[in-house]
Amino acid sequence: MKEKSSTETEIRELHIKEIISGAINGKKSFAFWKKQGQSQLHGIVDLGEQPSTDKGDLEEASPGFVVSPFLNEGRKKNIKINADLVFIPTDNNSCFQANPAVGVINEHTDSFIKDSSEPLDPASLESYFPTTGNTTSSEKAQFIDIVNKAKENIKAEVFHKVVPSRFSEVYYPTGWDFISAFERLHQLYPNAFVYVFGIPGVGIWMGATPELLLSIVDGRWFKSVALAGTQKIPESGDLSQVAWTQKEIEEQALVCRYIINCFKKIRLREYEEKGPKSVKAGNLAHLKTEFYVDMEAVNFPQLGSVMLDLLHPTSAVCGMPLEPSLQFLKEFEGFDREFYTGYLGPVNMQGSTQLYVNLRSMKLLSDRARLFAGAGVTEDSIAEKEFEETELKLQTLMCLF
């Protein structure tokens, strides 16, 4: 019988529960995701002892999954989950085949396969739940107060728009587990980018975001999206019945102008604009405009990295102009957003990069989950309605408990 060589390892089918259990038992970083409009899950595990920071350009990055916090000047706080072990979906989409040939074969691979056969050790989860300083939530009165302060600043022409946010915490019901919740989330939101990632000492986050920040396909095709305006889906499900108000139309137009201004800064004129149109994201409708660039035609191979630095944080999650709206949020919001309204997604995986704005997201704590939501405030905003909008957005994940 032929002995296994030093560059070979066991390749077998694993269920998502086994993969995540193996990563957590071995204190490894992991990420699972489903792209917008697709049904297949993809997953990777980083076999290194520590997550790596990744400040390099997108075009030169090795395959993996990047996560960025909201406040991240110059990409200095990016964290990279390397694709050391890649999981390829099988036909039934409930099991995954380990394909170490895609990544790195080292001494950690066999131990990971072994750890995946063991049940999830609850004690191992402690390293994924760091102590947090965020202990109070923005209650309704506080949120309405910040909206009214924002309107005063808009009236004084300090900025045109700002996007305050809040969080709500939900204690885990008896028997609740995040892996099963993620599988349900994946089934519930086919039109969202659905993800879960875990990094020891950083945390476990899960979400279903509708907003693409940018994508690059085959090193040539660049895409970005302006997504703003929020309404509840009509009972009929017919998006043509959504009647957008002037406030929502203007809010979406501001995000479009933000992207176009980024193009102007780099003197890029050759782009295609499609929209706006109504789109569905879970139980909500939004206005969406898409922007496309042929990077080969404009001879701009570094466009992805350049636009990433210009776009983040977008006016859809911060405000416009950027500096005064960001300063307002730092002064009045009252908590650290962490990865909420940052960006995340697969980089150079299967020939493409997709980075999404981290909306409709939650951070898992030891006994509860922290859910985040925000609302765009303009001169036409009504504080009570902005609070109701955050409540609607929180329902995207509340249904998991």
Coordinates of N, CA and C in Angstrom, one line a residue, residues 154 159-163 227-228 250-252 254-255 315-321 325 375-379:
I154 N -27.3 70.0 9.5 CA -27.6 70.1 8.0 C -28.2 71.4 7.7
F159 N -23.0 69.7 6.9 CA -22.9 68.6 6.0 C -24.3 68.5 5.4
H160 N -24.4 67.7 4.3 CA -25.7 67.5 3.6 C -26.4 66.2 4.1
K161 N -25.7 65.3 4.6 CA -26.3 64.0 5.0 C -25.3 63.4 6.0
V162 N -25.9 62.6 7.0 CA -25.1 61.9 7.9 C -25.9 60.6 8.2
V163 N -25.2 59.5 8.6 CA -25.8 58.2 8.8 C -25.5 57.7 10.3
L227 N -26.5 52.2 -3.2 CA -27.7 51.7 -2.6 C -28.2 52.5 -1.5
A228 N -29.3 53.0 -1.6 CA -29.9 53.9 -0.5 C -31.4 54.0 -0.6
E250 N -33.5 61.6 -3.1 CA -32.4 62.5 -2.9 C -31.3 61.8 -2.1
E251 N -31.6 61.0 -1.2 CA -30.6 60.2 -0.4 C -29.8 59.3 -1.3
Q252 N -30.6 58.6 -2.2 CA -29.9 57.7 -3.2 C -29.0 58.5 -4.2
L254 N -27.5 61.2 -3.6 CA -26.2 61.7 -3.0 C -25.2 60.6 -3.0
V255 N -25.6 59.3 -2.8 CA -24.7 58.2 -2.9 C -24.1 58.1 -4.3
S315 N -20.7 57.5 1.5 CA -21.7 58.4 2.1 C -23.0 57.6 2.5
A316 N -23.1 56.4 2.1 CA -24.3 55.6 2.5 C -24.2 55.1 3.9
V317 N -23.0 55.1 4.5 CA -22.8 54.6 5.9 C -22.2 55.7 6.8
C318 N -21.8 56.8 6.2 CA -21.1 57.8 7.0 C -21.8 59.2 6.8
G319 N -21.7 59.7 5.6 CA -22.4 61.0 5.3 C -21.7 61.7 4.2
M320 N -22.1 62.9 4.0 CA -21.5 63.7 2.9 C -21.6 65.2 3.2
P321 N -20.5 66.0 3.1 CA -19.1 65.5 2.9 C -18.6 64.6 4.0
S325 N -19.2 64.9 8.5 CA -20.2 63.9 8.9 C -19.5 62.8 9.8
A375 N -29.5 54.7 9.7 CA -30.4 55.3 8.8 C -29.8 56.6 8.4
G376 N -30.0 56.9 7.1 CA -29.5 58.2 6.5 C -30.4 59.4 6.8
V377 N -29.8 60.4 7.4 CA -30.5 61.6 7.8 C -30.2 62.7 6.8
T378 N -31.2 63.3 6.2 CA -31.1 64.5 5.4 C -32.1 65.6 5.9
E379 N -32.1 66.7 5.2 CA -33.0 67.8 5.7 C -34.4 67.4 5.8

